[in-house]
JSON list of C-alpha atoms and ligand atoms in Angstrom, two decimals:
[
{"chain": "A", "resi": 537, "resn": "MET", "atom": "CA", "xyz": [96.28, 104.85, 74.88]},
{"chain": "A", "resi": 538, "resn": "VAL", "atom": "CA", "xyz": [99.24, 102.84, 74.18]},
{"chain": "A", "resi": 539, "resn": "GLU", "atom": "CA", "xyz": [103.01, 103.81, 74.72]},
{"chain": "A", "resi": 540, "resn": "ILE", "atom": "CA", "xyz": [105.49, 103.83, 71.86]},
{"chain": "A", "resi": 541, "resn": "SER", "atom": "CA", "xyz": [109.07, 102.39, 72.39]},
{"chain": "A", "resi": 542, "resn": "THR", "atom": "CA", "xyz": [111.10, 103.32, 69.48]},
{"chain": "A", "resi": 543, "resn": "SER", "atom": "CA", "xyz": [113.78, 100.90, 68.52]},
{"chain": "A", "resi": 544, "resn": "ILE", "atom": "CA", "xyz": [117.03, 102.43, 67.71]},
{"chain": "A", "resi": 545, "resn": "LEU", "atom": "CA", "xyz": [118.72, 99.57, 65.95]},
{"chain": "A", "resi": 546, "resn": "SER", "atom": "CA", "xyz": [118.37, 101.23, 62.52]},
{"chain": "A", "resi": 547, "resn": "VAL", "atom": "CA", "xyz": [119.44, 104.64, 63.34]},
{"chain": "A", "resi": 548, "resn": "GLU", "atom": "CA", "xyz": [122.31, 105.59, 61.25]},
{"chain": "A", "resi": 549, "resn": "LYS", "atom": "CA", "xyz": [125.50, 106.26, 63.01]},
{"chain": "A", "resi": 550, "resn": "GLU", "atom": "CA", "xyz": [126.47, 109.76, 61.54]},
{"chain": "A", "resi": 551, "resn": "LYS", "atom": "CA", "xyz": [122.98, 111.06, 62.38]},
{"chain": "A", "resi": 552, "resn": "ALA", "atom": "CA", "xyz": [122.40, 109.30, 65.72]},
{"chain": "A", "resi": 553, "resn": "THR", "atom": "CA", "xyz": [122.52, 112.26, 68.28]},
{"chain": "A", "resi": 554, "resn": "ARG", "atom": "CA", "xyz": [120.26, 114.41, 65.94]},
{"chain": "A", "resi": 555, "resn": "THR", "atom": "CA", "xyz": [117.96, 111.54, 65.45]},
{"chain": "A", "resi": 556, "resn": "PHE", "atom": "CA", "xyz": [117.71, 110.91, 69.28]},
{"chain": "A", "resi": 557, "resn": "TYR", "atom": "CA", "xyz": [116.67, 114.55, 69.68]},
{"chain": "A", "resi": 558, "resn": "ASP", "atom": "CA", "xyz": [114.23, 114.44, 67.00]},
{"chain": "A", "resi": 559, "resn": "LEU", "atom": "CA", "xyz": [112.70, 111.36, 68.69]},
{"chain": "A", "resi": 560, "resn": "GLU", "atom": "CA", "xyz": [112.57, 113.01, 72.19]},
{"chain": "A", "resi": 561, "resn": "THR", "atom": "CA", "xyz": [110.80, 115.99, 70.63]},
{"chain": "A", "resi": 562, "resn": "ALA", "atom": "CA", "xyz": [108.51, 113.62, 68.74]},
{"chain": "A", "resi": 563, "resn": "HIS", "atom": "CA", "xyz": [107.53, 112.21, 72.25]},
{"chain": "A", "resi": 564, "resn": "THR", "atom": "CA", "xyz": [108.58, 108.65, 71.87]},
{"chain": "A", "resi": 565, "resn": "ASP", "atom": "CA", "xyz": [107.82, 107.23, 75.51]},
{"chain": "A", "resi": 566, "resn": "TYR", "atom": "CA", "xyz": [110.77, 104.80, 75.57]},
{"chain": "A", "resi": 567, "resn": "PHE", "atom": "CA", "xyz": [114.04, 104.08, 73.52]},
{"chain": "A", "resi": 568, "resn": "HIS", "atom": "CA", "xyz": [114.16, 100.38, 72.77]},
{"chain": "A", "resi": 569, "resn": "ILE", "atom": "CA", "xyz": [118.05, 99.41, 72.87]},
{"chain": "A", "resi": 570, "resn": "ASP", "atom": "CA", "xyz": [118.27, 96.02, 70.84]},
{"chain": "A", "resi": 571, "resn": "VAL", "atom": "CA", "xyz": [121.33, 94.42, 72.30]},
{"chain": "A", "resi": 572, "resn": "MET", "atom": "CA", "xyz": [122.38, 91.27, 70.47]},
{"chain": "A", "resi": 573, "resn": "ASP", "atom": "CA", "xyz": [125.38, 89.03, 71.20]},
{"chain": "A", "resi": 574, "resn": "GLY", "atom": "CA", "xyz": [126.10, 87.22, 67.94]},
{"chain": "A", "resi": 575, "resn": "LYS", "atom": "CA", "xyz": [125.41, 83.96, 69.70]},
{"chain": "A", "resi": 576, "resn": "PHE", "atom": "CA", "xyz": [121.54, 84.21, 70.93]},
{"chain": "A", "resi": 577, "resn": "VAL", "atom": "CA", "xyz": [121.12, 85.65, 67.38]},
{"chain": "A", "resi": 578, "resn": "GLN", "atom": "CA", "xyz": [123.53, 86.10, 64.55]},
{"chain": "A", "resi": 579, "resn": "ASN", "atom": "CA", "xyz": [124.06, 89.78, 64.79]},
{"chain": "A", "resi": 580, "resn": "ASN", "atom": "CA", "xyz": [126.16, 91.58, 67.33]},
{"chain": "A", "resi": 581, "resn": "THR", "atom": "CA", "xyz": [125.02, 95.04, 68.20]},
{"chain": "A", "resi": 582, "resn": "HIS", "atom": "CA", "xyz": [126.22, 95.30, 71.64]},
{"chain": "A", "resi": 583, "resn": "GLU", "atom": "CA", "xyz": [129.21, 97.77, 71.19]},
{"chain": "A", "resi": 584, "resn": "LEU", "atom": "CA", "xyz": [127.05, 100.02, 69.00]},
{"chain": "A", "resi": 585, "resn": "MET", "atom": "CA", "xyz": [123.91, 99.71, 71.38]},
{"chain": "A", "resi": 586, "resn": "LYS", "atom": "CA", "xyz": [125.97, 100.67, 74.30]},
{"chain": "A", "resi": 587, "resn": "GLU", "atom": "CA", "xyz": [127.45, 103.71, 72.49]},
{"chain": "A", "resi": 588, "resn": "TYR", "atom": "CA", "xyz": [123.93, 104.95, 71.52]},
{"chain": "A", "resi": 589, "resn": "ALA", "atom": "CA", "xyz": [122.40, 104.05, 75.03]},
{"chain": "A", "resi": 590, "resn": "ASN", "atom": "CA", "xyz": [125.40, 106.31, 76.54]},
{"chain": "A", "resi": 591, "resn": "THR", "atom": "CA", "xyz": [124.48, 109.08, 74.15]},
{"chain": "A", "resi": 592, "resn": "ILE", "atom": "CA", "xyz": [120.88, 108.96, 74.83]},
{"chain": "A", "resi": 593, "resn": "LYS", "atom": "CA", "xyz": [121.61, 108.94, 78.50]},
{"chain": "A", "resi": 594, "resn": "GLN", "atom": "CA", "xyz": [123.70, 112.36, 77.98]},
{"chain": "A", "resi": 595, "resn": "ILE", "atom": "CA", "xyz": [121.01, 114.14, 76.18]},
{"chain": "A", "resi": 596, "resn": "SER", "atom": "CA", "xyz": [117.71, 112.75, 77.37]},
{"chain": "A", "resi": 597, "resn": "ASN", "atom": "CA", "xyz": [115.52, 111.55, 80.34]},
{"chain": "A", "resi": 598, "resn": "ILE", "atom": "CA", "xyz": [113.33, 109.32, 78.24]},
{"chain": "A", "resi": 599, "resn": "PRO", "atom": "CA", "xyz": [113.49, 105.80, 79.65]},
{"chain": "A", "resi": 600, "resn": "LEU", "atom": "CA", "xyz": [115.48, 103.10, 78.17]},
{"chain": "A", "resi": 601, "resn": "ASP", "atom": "CA", "xyz": [113.74, 99.99, 77.36]},
{"chain": "A", "resi": 602, "resn": "ILE", "atom": "CA", "xyz": [116.52, 97.35, 77.17]},
{"chain": "A", "resi": 603, "resn": "HIS", "atom": "CA", "xyz": [115.79, 94.28, 74.91]},
{"chain": "A", "resi": 604, "resn": "LEU", "atom": "CA", "xyz": [118.66, 91.48, 75.63]},
{"chain": "A", "resi": 605, "resn": "MET", "atom": "CA", "xyz": [118.84, 89.01, 72.69]},
{"chain": "A", "resi": 606, "resn": "THR", "atom": "CA", "xyz": [121.77, 87.38, 74.57]},
{"chain": "A", "resi": 607, "resn": "TYR", "atom": "CA", "xyz": [123.08, 84.41, 76.28]},
{"chain": "A", "resi": 608, "resn": "ASN", "atom": "CA", "xyz": [125.05, 85.17, 79.49]},
{"chain": "A", "resi": 609, "resn": "VAL", "atom": "CA", "xyz": [122.26, 87.53, 80.69]},
{"chain": "A", "resi": 610, "resn": "LYS", "atom": "CA", "xyz": [123.61, 88.80, 84.08]},
{"chain": "A", "resi": 611, "resn": "ASP", "atom": "CA", "xyz": [126.91, 89.90, 82.13]},
{"chain": "A", "resi": 612, "resn": "TYR", "atom": "CA", "xyz": [124.97, 92.07, 79.98]},
{"chain": "A", "resi": 613, "resn": "ILE", "atom": "CA", "xyz": [122.58, 93.23, 82.64]},
{"chain": "A", "resi": 614, "resn": "GLU", "atom": "CA", "xyz": [125.95, 94.55, 84.39]},
{"chain": "A", "resi": 615, "resn": "GLN", "atom": "CA", "xyz": [126.97, 96.51, 81.14]},
{"chain": "A", "resi": 616, "resn": "TYR", "atom": "CA", "xyz": [123.79, 98.45, 80.82]},
{"chain": "A", "resi": 617, "resn": "ILE", "atom": "CA", "xyz": [122.80, 98.98, 84.64]},
{"chain": "A", "resi": 618, "resn": "ASP", "atom": "CA", "xyz": [124.93, 102.19, 85.21]},
{"chain": "A", "resi": 619, "resn": "LEU", "atom": "CA", "xyz": [122.73, 103.72, 82.50]},
{"chain": "A", "resi": 620, "resn": "GLU", "atom": "CA", "xyz": [119.70, 103.26, 85.11]},
{"chain": "A", "resi": 621, "resn": "PRO", "atom": "CA", "xyz": [117.30, 101.71, 82.42]},
{"chain": "A", "resi": 622, "resn": "ASN", "atom": "CA", "xyz": [113.68, 101.73, 83.52]},
{"chain": "A", "resi": 623, "resn": "ILE", "atom": "CA", "xyz": [113.20, 98.07, 82.33]},
{"chain": "A", "resi": 624, "resn": "ILE", "atom": "CA", "xyz": [115.56, 95.21, 81.26]},
{"chain": "A", "resi": 625, "resn": "THR", "atom": "CA", "xyz": [114.12, 92.42, 79.24]},
{"chain": "A", "resi": 626, "resn": "PHE", "atom": "CA", "xyz": [115.54, 88.80, 78.58]},
{"chain": "A", "resi": 627, "resn": "HIS", "atom": "CA", "xyz": [114.73, 85.96, 76.79]},
{"chain": "A", "resi": 628, "resn": "ILE", "atom": "CA", "xyz": [113.21, 82.92, 78.27]},
{"chain": "A", "resi": 629, "resn": "GLU", "atom": "CA", "xyz": [114.97, 80.87, 75.71]},
{"chain": "A", "resi": 630, "resn": "SER", "atom": "CA", "xyz": [118.29, 82.12, 76.74]},
{"chain": "A", "resi": 631, "resn": "VAL", "atom": "CA", "xyz": [118.45, 80.82, 80.10]},
{"chain": "A", "resi": 632, "resn": "GLU", "atom": "CA", "xyz": [119.08, 77.04, 81.08]},
{"chain": "A", "resi": 633, "resn": "SER", "atom": "CA", "xyz": [116.50, 76.56, 83.96]},
{"chain": "A", "resi": 634, "resn": "LYS", "atom": "CA", "xyz": [113.48, 78.19, 85.77]},
{"chain": "A", "resi": 635, "resn": "GLU", "atom": "CA", "xyz": [116.09, 78.76, 88.71]},
{"chain": "A", "resi": 636, "resn": "GLU", "atom": "CA", "xyz": [118.10, 80.73, 86.48]},
{"chain": "A", "resi": 637, "resn": "ALA", "atom": "CA", "xyz": [115.14, 82.85, 85.33]},
{"chain": "A", "resi": 638, "resn": "TYR", "atom": "CA", "xyz": [114.16, 83.61, 88.77]},
{"chain": "A", "resi": 639, "resn": "GLU", "atom": "CA", "xyz": [117.73, 84.54, 89.74]},
{"chain": "A", "resi": 640, "resn": "ILE", "atom": "CA", "xyz": [117.87, 86.86, 86.89]},
{"chain": "A", "resi": 641, "resn": "ILE", "atom": "CA", "xyz": [114.62, 88.20, 87.77]},
{"chain": "A", "resi": 642, "resn": "LYS", "atom": "CA", "xyz": [115.92, 89.23, 91.33]},
{"chain": "A", "resi": 643, "resn": "PHE", "atom": "CA", "xyz": [119.15, 90.31, 89.97]},
{"chain": "A", "resi": 644, "resn": "ILE", "atom": "CA", "xyz": [117.53, 92.93, 87.79]},
{"chain": "A", "resi": 645, "resn": "LYS", "atom": "CA", "xyz": [115.18, 94.12, 90.71]},
{"chain": "A", "resi": 646, "resn": "GLU", "atom": "CA", "xyz": [118.27, 94.51, 93.12]},
{"chain": "A", "resi": 647, "resn": "ASN", "atom": "CA", "xyz": [119.78, 96.71, 90.52]},
{"chain": "A", "resi": 648, "resn": "ASN", "atom": "CA", "xyz": [116.54, 99.05, 90.53]},
{"chain": "A", "resi": 649, "resn": "ALA", "atom": "CA", "xyz": [115.10, 98.06, 87.15]},
{"chain": "A", "resi": 650, "resn": "LYS", "atom": "CA", "xyz": [111.73, 96.79, 85.99]},
{"chain": "A", "resi": 651, "resn": "VAL", "atom": "CA", "xyz": [111.87, 93.21, 84.50]},
{"chain": "A", "resi": 652, "resn": "GLY", "atom": "CA", "xyz": [110.70, 91.90, 81.29]},
{"chain": "A", "resi": 653, "resn": "ILE", "atom": "CA", "xyz": [110.49, 88.56, 79.90]},
{"chain": "A", "resi": 654, "resn": "SER", "atom": "CA", "xyz": [110.45, 88.10, 75.90]},
{"chain": "A", "resi": 655, "resn": "ILE", "atom": "CA", "xyz": [109.43, 85.01, 73.99]},
{"chain": "A", "resi": 656, "resn": "LYS", "atom": "CA", "xyz": [110.19, 84.18, 70.40]},
{"chain": "A", "resi": 657, "resn": "PRO", "atom": "CA", "xyz": [107.56, 83.54, 67.91]},
{"chain": "A", "resi": 658, "resn": "ASN", "atom": "CA", "xyz": [107.65, 79.70, 68.39]},
{"chain": "A", "resi": 659, "resn": "THR", "atom": "CA", "xyz": [107.58, 79.86, 72.17]},
{"chain": "A", "resi": 660, "resn": "LYS", "atom": "CA", "xyz": [104.15, 79.24, 73.80]},
{"chain": "A", "resi": 661, "resn": "VAL", "atom": "CA", "xyz": [102.78, 81.83, 76.26]},
{"chain": "A", "resi": 662, "resn": "GLU", "atom": "CA", "xyz": [102.10, 78.95, 78.73]},
{"chain": "A", "resi": 663, "resn": "GLN", "atom": "CA", "xyz": [105.94, 78.60, 79.27]},
{"chain": "A", "resi": 664, "resn": "ILE", "atom": "CA", "xyz": [106.03, 81.95, 81.08]},
{"chain": "A", "resi": 665, "resn": "TYR", "atom": "CA", "xyz": [102.81, 82.05, 82.81]},
{"chain": "A", "resi": 666, "resn": "GLU", "atom": "CA", "xyz": [104.63, 81.16, 86.27]},
{"chain": "A", "resi": 667, "resn": "PHE", "atom": "CA", "xyz": [106.74, 84.20, 86.08]},
{"chain": "A", "resi": 668, "resn": "LEU", "atom": "CA", "xyz": [104.01, 86.73, 85.47]},
{"chain": "A", "resi": 669, "resn": "PRO", "atom": "CA", "xyz": [103.35, 87.55, 89.18]},
{"chain": "A", "resi": 670, "resn": "TYR", "atom": "CA", "xyz": [107.04, 88.63, 89.54]},
{"chain": "A", "resi": 671, "resn": "ILE", "atom": "CA", "xyz": [107.85, 90.77, 86.28]},
{"chain": "A", "resi": 672, "resn": "HIS", "atom": "CA", "xyz": [106.57, 93.95, 84.81]},
{"chain": "A", "resi": 673, "resn": "MET", "atom": "CA", "xyz": [106.29, 93.06, 81.15]},
{"chain": "A", "resi": 674, "resn": "ILE", "atom": "CA", "xyz": [106.18, 90.37, 78.60]},
{"chain": "A", "resi": 675, "resn": "LEU", "atom": "CA", "xyz": [107.78, 91.21, 75.42]},
{"chain": "A", "resi": 676, "resn": "VAL", "atom": "CA", "xyz": [105.84, 89.05, 72.66]},
{"chain": "A", "resi": 677, "resn": "MET", "atom": "CA", "xyz": [108.37, 89.03, 69.67]},
{"chain": "A", "resi": 678, "resn": "THR", "atom": "CA", "xyz": [106.20, 89.60, 66.60]},
{"chain": "A", "resi": 679, "resn": "VAL", "atom": "CA", "xyz": [109.27, 88.52, 64.28]},
{"chain": "A", "resi": 680, "resn": "GLU", "atom": "CA", "xyz": [112.19, 86.32, 64.82]},
{"chain": "A", "resi": 681, "resn": "PRO", "atom": "CA", "xyz": [114.81, 88.16, 66.70]},
{"chain": "A", "resi": 682, "resn": "GLY", "atom": "CA", "xyz": [117.90, 89.27, 65.10]},
{"chain": "A", "resi": 683, "resn": "LEU", "atom": "CA", "xyz": [117.04, 91.98, 62.71]},
{"chain": "A", "resi": 684, "resn": "GLY", "atom": "CA", "xyz": [115.15, 95.19, 62.13]},
{"chain": "A", "resi": 685, "resn": "GLY", "atom": "CA", "xyz": [112.72, 95.85, 59.00]},
{"chain": "A", "resi": 686, "resn": "GLN", "atom": "CA", "xyz": [111.08, 92.44, 59.11]},
{"chain": "A", "resi": 687, "resn": "LYS", "atom": "CA", "xyz": [107.33, 91.57, 58.38]},
{"chain": "A", "resi": 688, "resn": "LEU", "atom": "CA", "xyz": [105.06, 90.78, 61.43]},
{"chain": "A", "resi": 689, "resn": "ILE", "atom": "CA", "xyz": [104.40, 86.96, 61.88]},
{"chain": "A", "resi": 690, "resn": "PRO", "atom": "CA", "xyz": [100.40, 87.27, 62.28]},
{"chain": "A", "resi": 691, "resn": "ASP", "atom": "CA", "xyz": [99.90, 84.16, 64.49]},
{"chain": "A", "resi": 692, "resn": "THR", "atom": "CA", "xyz": [102.05, 85.74, 67.19]},
{"chain": "A", "resi": 693, "resn": "LEU", "atom": "CA", "xyz": [99.07, 88.17, 67.46]},
{"chain": "A", "resi": 694, "resn": "GLU", "atom": "CA", "xyz": [97.07, 84.98, 68.71]},
{"chain": "A", "resi": 695, "resn": "LYS", "atom": "CA", "xyz": [99.80, 84.76, 71.49]},
{"chain": "A", "resi": 696, "resn": "VAL", "atom": "CA", "xyz": [99.35, 88.31, 72.55]},
{"chain": "A", "resi": 697, "resn": "LYS", "atom": "CA", "xyz": [95.43, 87.65, 72.63]},
{"chain": "A", "resi": 698, "resn": "LYS", "atom": "CA", "xyz": [95.77, 84.51, 74.78]},
{"chain": "A", "resi": 699, "resn": "LEU", "atom": "CA", "xyz": [98.32, 86.15, 77.10]},
{"chain": "A", "resi": 700, "resn": "LYS", "atom": "CA", "xyz": [95.74, 89.12, 77.61]},
{"chain": "A", "resi": 701, "resn": "GLN", "atom": "CA", "xyz": [92.92, 86.75, 78.34]},
{"chain": "A", "resi": 702, "resn": "TYR", "atom": "CA", "xyz": [95.12, 85.06, 80.94]},
{"chain": "A", "resi": 703, "resn": "ILE", "atom": "CA", "xyz": [96.31, 88.07, 82.80]},
{"chain": "A", "resi": 704, "resn": "ASP", "atom": "CA", "xyz": [92.71, 89.60, 82.87]},
{"chain": "A", "resi": 705, "resn": "GLU", "atom": "CA", "xyz": [91.44, 86.17, 84.06]},
{"chain": "A", "resi": 706, "resn": "ASN", "atom": "CA", "xyz": [93.95, 86.10, 86.81]},
{"chain": "A", "resi": 707, "resn": "ASN", "atom": "CA", "xyz": [93.95, 90.06, 87.72]},
{"chain": "A", "resi": 708, "resn": "ILE", "atom": "CA", "xyz": [97.70, 90.17, 86.76]},
{"chain": "A", "resi": 709, "resn": "GLU", "atom": "CA", "xyz": [98.93, 93.80, 86.35]},
{"chain": "A", "resi": 710, "resn": "ILE", "atom": "CA", "xyz": [101.28, 93.51, 83.62]},
{"chain": "A", "resi": 711, "resn": "ASP", "atom": "CA", "xyz": [102.35, 95.37, 80.28]},
{"chain": "A", "resi": 712, "resn": "ILE", "atom": "CA", "xyz": [102.18, 93.60, 77.30]},
{"chain": "A", "resi": 713, "resn": "GLU", "atom": "CA", "xyz": [104.69, 94.76, 74.67]},
{"chain": "A", "resi": 714, "resn": "VAL", "atom": "CA", "xyz": [105.03, 93.81, 70.90]},
{"chain": "A", "resi": 715, "resn": "ASP", "atom": "CA", "xyz": [108.26, 94.06, 68.88]},
{"chain": "A", "resi": 716, "resn": "GLY", "atom": "CA", "xyz": [109.02, 93.40, 65.37]},
{"chain": "A", "resi": 717, "resn": "GLY", "atom": "CA", "xyz": [107.41, 94.56, 61.76]},
{"chain": "A", "resi": 718, "resn": "ILE", "atom": "CA", "xyz": [105.01, 97.02, 63.60]},
{"chain": "A", "resi": 719, "resn": "LYS", "atom": "CA", "xyz": [103.66, 99.94, 61.34]},
{"chain": "A", "resi": 720, "resn": "LEU", "atom": "CA", "xyz": [100.44, 101.62, 61.25]},
{"chain": "A", "resi": 721, "resn": "GLU", "atom": "CA", "xyz": [98.19, 98.46, 60.38]},
{"chain": "A", "resi": 722, "resn": "THR", "atom": "CA", "xyz": [100.05, 96.02, 62.57]},
{"chain": "A", "resi": 723, "resn": "ALA", "atom": "CA", "xyz": [99.95, 98.31, 65.41]},
{"chain": "A", "resi": 724, "resn": "LYS", "atom": "CA", "xyz": [96.21, 98.55, 65.43]},
{"chain": "A", "resi": 725, "resn": "MET", "atom": "CA", "xyz": [95.89, 94.80, 65.16]},
{"chain": "A", "resi": 726, "resn": "ALA", "atom": "CA", "xyz": [98.28, 94.56, 68.12]},
{"chain": "A", "resi": 727, "resn": "LYS", "atom": "CA", "xyz": [96.33, 97.06, 70.24]},
{"chain": "A", "resi": 728, "resn": "GLY", "atom": "CA", "xyz": [93.11, 95.11, 69.45]},
{"chain": "A", "resi": 729, "resn": "VAL", "atom": "CA", "xyz": [94.48, 92.13, 70.77]},
{"chain": "A", "resi": 730, "resn": "GLY", "atom": "CA", "xyz": [95.86, 93.65, 74.17]},
{"chain": "A", "resi": 731, "resn": "ALA", "atom": "CA", "xyz": [99.23, 94.99, 73.50]},
{"chain": "A", "resi": 732, "resn": "ASN", "atom": "CA", "xyz": [99.78, 98.18, 75.43]},
{"chain": "A", "resi": 733, "resn": "ILE", "atom": "CA", "xyz": [103.38, 98.85, 74.51]},
{"chain": "A", "resi": 734, "resn": "ILE", "atom": "CA", "xyz": [104.29, 99.09, 71.01]},
{"chain": "A", "resi": 735, "resn": "VAL", "atom": "CA", "xyz": [107.90, 98.67, 69.81]},
{"chain": "A", "resi": 736, "resn": "SER", "atom": "CA", "xyz": [108.53, 100.32, 66.19]},
{"chain": "A", "resi": 737, "resn": "GLY", "atom": "CA", "xyz": [112.00, 100.76, 64.68]},
{"chain": "A", "resi": 738, "resn": "SER", "atom": "CA", "xyz": [112.21, 100.94, 60.89]},
{"chain": "A", "resi": 739, "resn": "TYR", "atom": "CA", "xyz": [108.71, 102.41, 60.24]},
{"chain": "A", "resi": 740, "resn": "ILE", "atom": "CA", "xyz": [109.24, 105.33, 62.55]},
{"chain": "A", "resi": 741, "resn": "ILE", "atom": "CA", "xyz": [113.02, 105.79, 61.72]},
{"chain": "A", "resi": 742, "resn": "LYS", "atom": "CA", "xyz": [112.29, 105.80, 57.98]},
{"chain": "A", "resi": 743, "resn": "SER", "atom": "CA", "xyz": [109.19, 108.17, 58.45]},
{"chain": "A", "resi": 744, "resn": "GLU", "atom": "CA", "xyz": [109.41, 111.94, 57.29]},
{"chain": "A", "resi": 745, "resn": "ASP", "atom": "CA", "xyz": [107.62, 113.17, 60.34]},
{"chain": "A", "resi": 746, "resn": "TYR", "atom": "CA", "xyz": [108.62, 111.26, 63.57]},
{"chain": "A", "resi": 747, "resn": "LYS", "atom": "CA", "xyz": [105.92, 113.34, 65.63]},
{"chain": "A", "resi": 748, "resn": "LYS", "atom": "CA", "xyz": [103.16, 112.42, 63.25]},
{"chain": "A", "resi": 749, "resn": "THR", "atom": "CA", "xyz": [104.23, 108.81, 62.85]},
{"chain": "A", "resi": 750, "resn": "ILE", "atom": "CA", "xyz": [104.51, 108.36, 66.67]},
{"chain": "A", "resi": 751, "resn": "SER", "atom": "CA", "xyz": [101.14, 110.20, 67.37]},
{"chain": "A", "resi": 752, "resn": "GLU", "atom": "CA", "xyz": [99.42, 107.96, 64.75]},
{"chain": "A", "resi": 753, "resn": "LEU", "atom": "CA", "xyz": [100.76, 104.64, 66.26]},
{"chain": "A", "resi": 754, "resn": "LYS", "atom": "CA", "xyz": [99.75, 105.91, 69.51]},
{"chain": "A", "resi": 755, "resn": "GLU", "atom": "CA", "xyz": [96.00, 106.55, 68.69]},
{"chain": "B", "resi": 502, "resn": "DX5", "atom": "C1", "xyz": [114.24, 92.59, 66.31]},
{"chain": "B", "resi": 502, "resn": "DX5", "atom": "C2", "xyz": [114.33, 93.55, 67.40]},
{"chain": "B", "resi": 502, "resn": "DX5", "atom": "C3", "xyz": [113.36, 94.71, 67.28]},
{"chain": "B", "resi": 502, "resn": "DX5", "atom": "C4", "xyz": [113.38, 95.43, 65.71]},
{"chain": "B", "resi": 502, "resn": "DX5", "atom": "C5", "xyz": [112.21, 96.39, 65.45]},
{"chain": "B", "resi": 502, "resn": "DX5", "atom": "O1", "xyz": [115.41, 91.61, 67.05]},
{"chain": "B", "resi": 502, "resn": "DX5", "atom": "O2", "xyz": [114.13, 92.94, 68.69]},
{"chain": "B", "resi": 502, "resn": "DX5", "atom": "O3", "xyz": [113.15, 95.67, 68.11]},
{"chain": "B", "resi": 502, "resn": "DX5", "atom": "O4", "xyz": [114.44, 96.21, 65.75]},
{"chain": "B", "resi": 502, "resn": "DX5", "atom": "O5", "xyz": [112.51, 96.76, 64.30]},
{"chain": "B", "resi": 502, "resn": "DX5", "atom": "P1", "xyz": [111.24, 97.01, 63.10]},
{"chain": "B", "resi": 502, "resn": "DX5", "atom": "O6", "xyz": [110.29, 97.83, 63.95]},
{"chain": "B", "resi": 502, "resn": "DX5", "atom": "O7", "xyz": [111.89, 97.59, 62.05]},
{"chain": "B", "resi": 502, "resn": "DX5", "atom": "O8", "xyz": [110.94, 95.56, 62.95]},
{"chain": "B", "resi": 503, "resn": "ZN", "atom": "ZN1", "xyz": [113.69, 94.52, 70.39]}
]
C-alpha cells in the first residue's frame, strides 16, 4: 500500500478551507506544500503556501510534506518550522556544496522534522547516494519543478527503478516519493518501479470525488 501526498498547489483560494477539509475526509496521508521562491523556479508561491499551510495546521492533524523549490534553503526552513512539518525536502541542485547539504540535513533534524532530498529530472540518482543513510526520503521529480498540471517524463521512472535497486542492495530504509504528472495510470507505473509515496495535485483536486480518487491511487 502506498501513501498519497496531495499537492495543494492548484487549490483555488476561495475554496481552500473547504478543499482541505474534504481532502482530510478523503484520507490523504499528507498535504504536499509546494514552496517556490521565484529564483530556483520561475513561479513564486511562498506567501500562498505559507497561508495554506497555516490554515491546514489550524483545521487538521494530517502531516505536512514540505517541498522546497528554493535557494536559501535554511531561510525557508525557518519560515515553516513553526508549523511542525513531518518532513522538509530540499533540492540537491539548490545547494553549492555537499557540506552545505549535510548542514541542511542536520538543521532540519535539529528542528524535529524528517529530511527529504529532491532531484530534478536531469539530475542523476548517483549524485545523492552518499546522503541516503542520513535522510528519510528521496523525492524524484517526474516533471520539471515549477508548475502543476504537467505531463510525467517517462524516463524519470527509470531513475526510480535504479534508486530502488540501490537501496534494496544496500539495505537502506528510505521512502521514495514521486512528484509531478501523477494520475491513475502513471501512479501504477511509479508503484511498479518502487515508489511508495505518490504526490498528486491537479488529478486529485480536479476530480469529482476525492475519496474515490485517493483510494484508487493507493491501490
Ligand atoms: C511541481 C510540484 C508538484 C506539482 C504536482 O513543481 O513540485 O508537486 O504541484 O502537481 P501535478 O500532480 O498537477 O503535476
Ligand atoms: Zn512538489
